[in-house]
Coordinates of C-alpha atoms in Angstrom, one line a residue:
G81 CA -20.9 -50.3 -66.0
V82 CA -19.4 -48.5 -69.0
D83 CA -16.9 -46.4 -67.0
N84 CA -18.1 -46.9 -63.5
F85 CA -18.0 -49.8 -61.0
C86 CA -19.8 -51.1 -57.9
A87 CA -19.0 -53.9 -55.5
V88 CA -20.8 -55.6 -52.6
T89 CA -18.7 -56.0 -49.4
A90 CA -18.8 -58.9 -46.9
A91 CA -20.7 -56.5 -44.5
G92 CA -23.5 -55.9 -47.1
R93 CA -22.4 -52.4 -48.1
V94 CA -22.2 -51.3 -51.7
L95 CA -19.2 -49.3 -52.8
C96 CA -19.3 -47.4 -56.1
W97 CA -16.6 -45.4 -58.0
G98 CA -15.9 -43.9 -61.4
A99 CA -18.3 -41.9 -63.7
N100 CA -21.5 -40.7 -62.0
P101 CA -23.2 -38.7 -64.8
S102 CA -26.7 -39.2 -63.5
F103 CA -25.9 -39.0 -59.8
A104 CA -26.9 -42.7 -59.3
F105 CA -25.0 -42.6 -56.1
E106 CA -23.9 -39.9 -53.5
P107 CA -22.2 -37.6 -53.3
R108 CA -23.7 -35.7 -56.3
T109 CA -20.5 -35.3 -58.3
R110 CA -19.9 -36.4 -61.8
F111 CA -16.8 -38.5 -60.9
L112 CA -15.9 -40.5 -57.8
A113 CA -12.2 -41.1 -57.6
N114 CA -12.5 -43.4 -54.6
P115 CA -15.0 -46.2 -53.6
T116 CA -17.9 -44.5 -51.9
A117 CA -20.7 -46.2 -49.9
Y118 CA -24.1 -46.3 -51.6
P119 CA -26.5 -44.6 -49.1
V120 CA -28.9 -46.5 -46.8
V121 CA -28.1 -50.1 -47.8
T122 CA -26.4 -52.4 -45.2
D123 CA -27.8 -55.7 -46.4
A124 CA -26.9 -55.9 -50.1
Q125 CA -26.8 -59.2 -51.9
Q126 CA -26.2 -58.1 -55.5
V127 CA -25.6 -54.9 -57.4
V128 CA -26.1 -54.2 -61.1
V129 CA -24.6 -50.9 -62.5
G130 CA -25.1 -49.2 -65.8
R131 CA -24.1 -45.9 -67.3
Y132 CA -27.0 -44.0 -65.9
A133 CA -28.5 -46.1 -63.1
V134 CA -27.6 -48.6 -60.4
C135 CA -29.8 -51.2 -58.7
V136 CA -29.2 -53.2 -55.5
R137 CA -30.9 -56.4 -54.4
R138 CA -31.3 -56.5 -50.6
A139 CA -31.5 -59.5 -48.3
T140 CA -35.3 -59.0 -48.0
G141 CA -35.6 -59.4 -51.8
A142 CA -36.4 -55.8 -52.3
V143 CA -34.6 -53.9 -55.1
L144 CA -33.5 -50.3 -54.7
C145 CA -32.6 -48.3 -57.8
S146 CA -31.4 -44.7 -58.4
G147 CA -30.2 -42.6 -61.3
R148 CA -31.9 -41.6 -64.5
N149 CA -35.0 -43.3 -65.9
L150 CA -34.8 -42.5 -69.6
A151 CA -35.6 -46.0 -70.6
G152 CA -37.6 -47.1 -67.6
Q153 CA -34.6 -48.4 -65.7
L154 CA -36.2 -47.4 -62.4
G155 CA -39.7 -48.5 -63.3
R156 CA -42.7 -46.7 -64.6
G157 CA -43.0 -43.0 -64.0
T158 CA -45.7 -42.3 -61.5
V159 CA -46.9 -39.8 -58.9
S160 CA -48.0 -41.2 -55.5
V161 CA -51.3 -40.1 -54.0
I162 CA -51.2 -39.9 -50.2
D163 CA -54.1 -39.6 -47.8
P164 CA -53.0 -36.6 -45.5
V165 CA -55.1 -37.9 -42.6
R166 CA -54.1 -41.5 -42.4
W167 CA -50.8 -40.9 -44.1
V168 CA -50.9 -43.9 -46.4
E169 CA -50.4 -44.2 -50.2
T170 CA -53.9 -44.6 -51.8
G171 CA -52.8 -44.8 -55.4
R172 CA -50.3 -44.0 -58.1
I173 CA -50.9 -41.9 -61.2
A174 CA -49.1 -42.8 -64.4
T175 CA -47.4 -39.8 -65.8
G176 CA -44.3 -40.0 -68.1
K177 CA -40.7 -41.0 -67.9
E178 CA -38.7 -39.3 -65.2
P179 CA -41.3 -37.2 -63.4
H180 CA -39.3 -34.7 -61.4
H181 CA -40.7 -31.4 -60.0
L182 CA -44.3 -30.5 -59.3
Y183 CA -45.7 -27.0 -59.7
M184 CA -49.1 -25.3 -59.3
T185 CA -50.8 -23.4 -62.1
P186 CA -51.6 -19.8 -61.3
D187 CA -55.3 -20.5 -61.0
E188 CA -54.6 -23.3 -58.6
K189 CA -56.7 -25.7 -60.6
S190 CA -53.9 -28.0 -61.7
V191 CA -50.7 -29.4 -60.4
I192 CA -48.1 -29.8 -63.2
V193 CA -45.8 -32.8 -63.2
A194 CA -42.5 -32.2 -65.2
N195 CA -41.7 -35.4 -67.1
A196 CA -38.1 -34.8 -68.3
G197 CA -37.6 -38.2 -69.9
S198 CA -40.7 -38.0 -72.1
D199 CA -40.8 -34.3 -73.0
S200 CA -44.2 -33.8 -71.5
L201 CA -46.2 -32.1 -68.7
T202 CA -49.0 -34.0 -66.8
F203 CA -51.8 -31.8 -65.4
I204 CA -53.4 -33.3 -62.3
D205 CA -56.5 -32.0 -60.5
P206 CA -55.2 -31.4 -56.9
R207 CA -58.6 -32.1 -55.3
T208 CA -59.6 -35.3 -57.1
A209 CA -56.1 -36.6 -57.9
T210 CA -57.2 -37.3 -61.5
V211 CA -55.3 -36.6 -64.7
Q212 CA -56.7 -33.6 -66.6
R213 CA -54.5 -33.7 -69.6
T214 CA -51.0 -34.4 -70.9
L215 CA -49.1 -31.6 -72.8
R216 CA -46.4 -33.0 -75.1
G217 CA -43.5 -31.3 -76.9
I218 CA -42.2 -29.5 -73.8
I219 CA -38.5 -30.4 -74.2
D220 CA -36.7 -32.0 -71.2
P221 CA -38.7 -30.2 -68.5
Y222 CA -36.8 -30.7 -65.3
H223 CA -37.6 -27.7 -63.2
L224 CA -40.4 -25.1 -63.9
R225 CA -41.7 -21.8 -62.7
F226 CA -44.5 -19.3 -63.3
S227 CA -43.8 -15.6 -63.0
P228 CA -45.7 -13.8 -60.3
D229 CA -47.6 -11.7 -62.9
M230 CA -48.7 -15.1 -64.5
R231 CA -47.4 -14.0 -68.0
W232 CA -44.4 -16.3 -68.2
F233 CA -43.8 -20.0 -67.8
V234 CA -40.2 -21.1 -67.7
T235 CA -38.6 -24.6 -67.8
A236 CA -35.0 -25.8 -67.2
A237 CA -33.7 -28.5 -69.6
N238 CA -31.3 -30.2 -67.2
R239 CA -30.1 -32.8 -69.8
L240 CA -30.0 -30.5 -72.9
N241 CA -28.5 -27.4 -71.4
H242 CA -31.1 -24.7 -72.2
I243 CA -33.8 -22.7 -70.6
D244 CA -37.1 -22.2 -72.4
L245 CA -39.3 -19.1 -72.0
Y246 CA -43.0 -19.5 -72.7
R247 CA -45.8 -17.1 -72.8
W248 CA -48.7 -18.3 -70.6
D249 CA -52.3 -17.4 -71.7
G250 CA -53.9 -19.2 -68.8
E251 CA -54.3 -22.5 -70.7
N252 CA -51.2 -23.3 -72.8
P253 CA -47.6 -22.3 -72.9
V254 CA -46.3 -20.8 -76.2
L255 CA -42.5 -20.9 -76.7
V256 CA -41.0 -17.5 -77.1
K257 CA -37.3 -18.1 -76.7
R258 CA -34.9 -21.0 -76.1
I259 CA -31.7 -19.8 -74.4
A260 CA -28.5 -21.9 -74.4
T261 CA -26.9 -21.8 -71.0
G262 CA -24.1 -23.4 -69.0
R263 CA -24.0 -27.1 -68.3
T264 CA -26.9 -28.8 -66.6
P265 CA -29.5 -26.1 -65.8
S266 CA -30.9 -27.1 -62.4
H267 CA -33.3 -24.8 -60.6
L268 CA -35.2 -21.6 -61.3
W269 CA -36.4 -18.5 -59.5
I270 CA -38.3 -15.5 -60.8
D271 CA -38.2 -12.2 -59.0
G272 CA -41.3 -10.6 -57.5
G273 CA -41.5 -8.0 -60.3
S274 CA -41.5 -10.7 -63.0
T275 CA -38.4 -9.2 -64.7
T276 CA -35.6 -11.7 -64.0
V277 CA -35.2 -15.4 -64.1
W278 CA -32.4 -16.8 -61.9
A279 CA -31.0 -20.2 -62.9
S280 CA -28.3 -22.4 -61.4
M281 CA -25.9 -24.3 -63.7
Q282 CA -25.1 -27.5 -61.9
D283 CA -22.1 -28.7 -63.8
S284 CA -20.5 -25.4 -64.8
N285 CA -20.8 -23.9 -61.3
E286 CA -22.6 -20.8 -62.5
L287 CA -25.6 -18.6 -61.7
V288 CA -27.2 -16.9 -64.6
A289 CA -29.8 -14.1 -64.8
I290 CA -32.2 -13.8 -67.8
D291 CA -34.0 -10.5 -68.6
L292 CA -37.6 -11.4 -69.4
A293 CA -38.2 -8.1 -71.3
T294 CA -35.4 -8.8 -73.8
Q295 CA -35.2 -12.6 -73.4
Q296 CA -31.4 -12.3 -73.1
L297 CA -28.8 -13.4 -70.6
A298 CA -28.1 -10.4 -68.4
H299 CA -25.6 -11.8 -65.9
R300 CA -23.4 -14.8 -65.4
V301 CA -21.4 -15.3 -62.2
T302 CA -19.3 -18.1 -60.8
T303 CA -20.6 -20.1 -57.8
G304 CA -19.5 -22.8 -55.4
P305 CA -19.6 -26.5 -56.4
M306 CA -22.7 -28.0 -58.0
P307 CA -25.3 -25.2 -57.4
A308 CA -28.9 -26.5 -57.1
D309 CA -32.0 -24.7 -55.8
V310 CA -32.4 -20.9 -55.8
Y311 CA -34.3 -18.8 -53.2
V312 CA -34.6 -15.0 -53.0
T313 CA -35.4 -13.6 -49.6
P314 CA -38.7 -11.8 -49.2
D315 CA -37.0 -8.4 -49.0
E316 CA -35.2 -9.3 -52.3
R317 CA -31.9 -8.2 -50.9
H318 CA -30.3 -11.6 -51.0
L319 CA -30.3 -14.7 -53.2
L320 CA -29.6 -18.1 -51.5
L321 CA -28.0 -20.9 -53.5
G322 CA -27.9 -24.5 -52.3
L323 CA -24.4 -26.0 -53.0
T324 CA -25.0 -29.8 -53.5
G325 CA -21.2 -30.3 -54.0
G326 CA -20.4 -28.3 -50.8
E327 CA -21.5 -28.0 -47.2
G328 CA -23.9 -25.1 -47.2
V329 CA -25.8 -22.3 -48.8
Q330 CA -24.0 -19.5 -50.8
V331 CA -25.3 -16.0 -50.3
F332 CA -25.4 -13.3 -53.0
E333 CA -26.3 -9.6 -52.5
L334 CA -28.7 -8.3 -55.1
A335 CA -29.0 -4.8 -56.5
A336 CA -31.1 -3.6 -59.4
G337 CA -29.4 -3.8 -62.7
Q338 CA -26.2 -5.3 -61.3
A339 CA -24.7 -8.8 -61.3
P340 CA -25.2 -10.6 -58.0
R341 CA -22.3 -10.3 -55.6
A342 CA -21.2 -13.3 -53.5
V343 CA -21.0 -12.2 -49.9
G344 CA -20.6 -15.4 -47.9
Q345 CA -22.0 -18.8 -47.0
V346 CA -24.4 -20.2 -44.4
P347 CA -23.0 -23.6 -43.2
T348 CA -25.9 -26.1 -43.2
G349 CA -24.5 -29.6 -44.1
K350 CA -23.1 -31.6 -46.9
G351 CA -25.2 -31.6 -50.1
A352 CA -27.4 -28.5 -49.5
H353 CA -30.0 -28.9 -52.2
A354 CA -33.7 -27.7 -52.1
F355 CA -35.4 -24.8 -50.5
R356 CA -38.9 -24.4 -49.0
A357 CA -40.1 -21.3 -47.2
L358 CA -41.6 -22.0 -43.8
G359 CA -44.5 -19.6 -44.6
D360 CA -43.8 -16.8 -42.1
R361 CA -41.9 -14.5 -44.6
R362 CA -38.8 -15.0 -42.5
H363 CA -37.6 -18.6 -42.3
V364 CA -36.6 -21.0 -45.1
L365 CA -35.8 -24.7 -45.0
V366 CA -32.9 -26.3 -47.0
S367 CA -32.5 -30.0 -47.4
N368 CA -28.9 -31.4 -47.0
R369 CA -28.9 -34.5 -49.1
V370 CA -25.6 -36.0 -48.0
A371 CA -25.8 -34.9 -44.3
N372 CA -29.4 -36.3 -44.1
T373 CA -30.7 -33.2 -42.3
I374 CA -32.9 -30.2 -43.0
S375 CA -31.7 -26.8 -41.8
Q376 CA -33.9 -23.8 -40.9
I377 CA -32.4 -20.5 -42.0
D378 CA -33.4 -17.1 -40.6
S379 CA -33.4 -15.0 -43.8
T380 CA -33.0 -11.7 -41.9
R381 CA -29.9 -12.9 -40.0
L382 CA -28.7 -15.4 -42.7
A383 CA -28.0 -18.0 -40.0
V384 CA -29.2 -21.5 -39.2
V385 CA -31.6 -21.5 -36.2
A386 CA -32.7 -25.1 -36.2
D387 CA -31.8 -28.5 -37.7
F388 CA -34.0 -31.5 -38.3
P389 CA -33.1 -35.2 -39.0
A390 CA -34.1 -36.2 -42.5
P391 CA -33.0 -39.7 -43.5
A392 CA -32.0 -41.2 -46.8
G393 CA -31.2 -38.3 -49.1
P394 CA -33.8 -35.5 -48.3
D395 CA -34.9 -33.6 -51.4
C396 CA -38.0 -31.5 -52.2
M397 CA -40.2 -30.5 -49.3
D398 CA -43.6 -29.0 -48.6
V399 CA -44.9 -27.6 -45.3
S400 CA -48.4 -28.0 -43.8
A401 CA -50.6 -24.9 -43.6
D402 CA -50.1 -24.4 -39.9
G403 CA -46.3 -24.8 -40.2
S404 CA -46.2 -27.8 -37.8
L405 CA -45.2 -30.5 -40.3
I406 CA -42.5 -30.9 -42.9
M407 CA -43.1 -33.4 -45.7
V408 CA -39.9 -34.4 -47.6
G409 CA -39.0 -37.0 -50.2
S410 CA -36.3 -39.4 -49.0
R411 CA -34.8 -40.2 -52.4
W412 CA -32.7 -43.3 -51.5
A413 CA -35.4 -45.0 -49.3
G414 CA -38.5 -44.6 -51.5
R415 CA -40.3 -42.8 -48.7
L416 CA -42.2 -39.6 -47.9
T417 CA -40.8 -38.6 -44.5
L418 CA -42.9 -36.5 -42.1
I419 CA -41.1 -34.3 -39.6
D420 CA -42.7 -32.6 -36.5
V421 CA -41.3 -29.1 -36.5
A422 CA -41.8 -28.4 -32.8
R423 CA -40.3 -31.7 -31.7
R424 CA -37.7 -31.7 -34.4
R425 CA -38.1 -35.4 -35.1
V426 CA -39.3 -37.8 -37.7
V427 CA -42.9 -39.0 -36.8
H428 CA -43.8 -41.1 -39.8
Q429 CA -42.7 -42.4 -43.2
V430 CA -44.9 -43.4 -46.1
K431 CA -43.7 -46.0 -48.6
V432 CA -43.9 -44.6 -52.2
G433 CA -42.2 -45.4 -55.5
K434 CA -38.5 -45.4 -56.3
S435 CA -36.5 -42.2 -56.0
P436 CA -39.3 -39.8 -55.0
H437 CA -38.6 -36.2 -56.0
G438 CA -41.2 -33.4 -56.1
V439 CA -43.6 -33.1 -53.1
W440 CA -46.8 -31.0 -53.1
T441 CA -49.8 -30.8 -50.8
L442 CA -53.1 -28.9 -51.1
D443 CA -53.1 -27.9 -47.5
H444 CA -49.8 -25.9 -47.5
A445 CA -48.1 -22.9 -45.9
A446 CA -47.4 -19.8 -47.9
R447 CA -44.4 -20.3 -50.2
V448 CA -42.6 -17.0 -49.2

């Protein structure tokens, strides 16, 4: 690559080191000082590495790629449609470059796909799996949120270092304010009163708070390494922050009008990344991308009460309406992995496209 390197060993492993600006290989750090094994692969025949992506040809002839997809390096941006009875992929919907997170509109008539690489949003009918429309001119939408009062739509520009605040009229977002932030805004959360946006800054190790009434930065605090997803407990007493560069979840105490105060960590596993509430207003799941596990945290005790195996870089999750099944994207294997909650084991995997990220199902548990 330009300032990074990969090599294939005699044993079929791929070792990479140097600059890692797009997290083409784990761990998710911007620079790897020492050769580090590319996840999953044990039968590599050839590796090609660029500034923002790496591709490996395996003994089977299959090609596995990861990194950014700004110029289509990883293939065409699509969303996989999966039959939730037979658990097979039934089709793929073309969206835009780098589709990342998925989010439901407040009226639940559309699932929005954030296409960061093409500055657009794709609206999909969740019942028919057909494209309703494409909204262009939404700059670098990586993560997105609606406020609970349905008045605000917020996006995080992961590549361009800003957060955009939009007014939502039920149909279209109207930009109100673009706020420069720290480096690499990652994930967002909006409080229950629709007053504050919480956002993690992945590469400057910060958590910021934005006051929606004034559209100004209200607080900025230092966090642990590479903060990712944000989750506020149902009682709104604590904020949880996944530390992708660490080995657990950082805990902050919240008080009205005050900056959040760091009060400890919940050890979960290396690469703590994305949250998903289990739906019982008490427990929340966190995916540990390097440890290849998912941890269940009791939000009242702030302690792990269960762990689940989750292979190949678990990322975003959804939970079935009855709480019995976890659906998680396995980034490095190109699979949707299904985990039985009661038995704490993987029960099925569905082959999808490269580097699956956002996951959403119509038949889902409550998101608190």
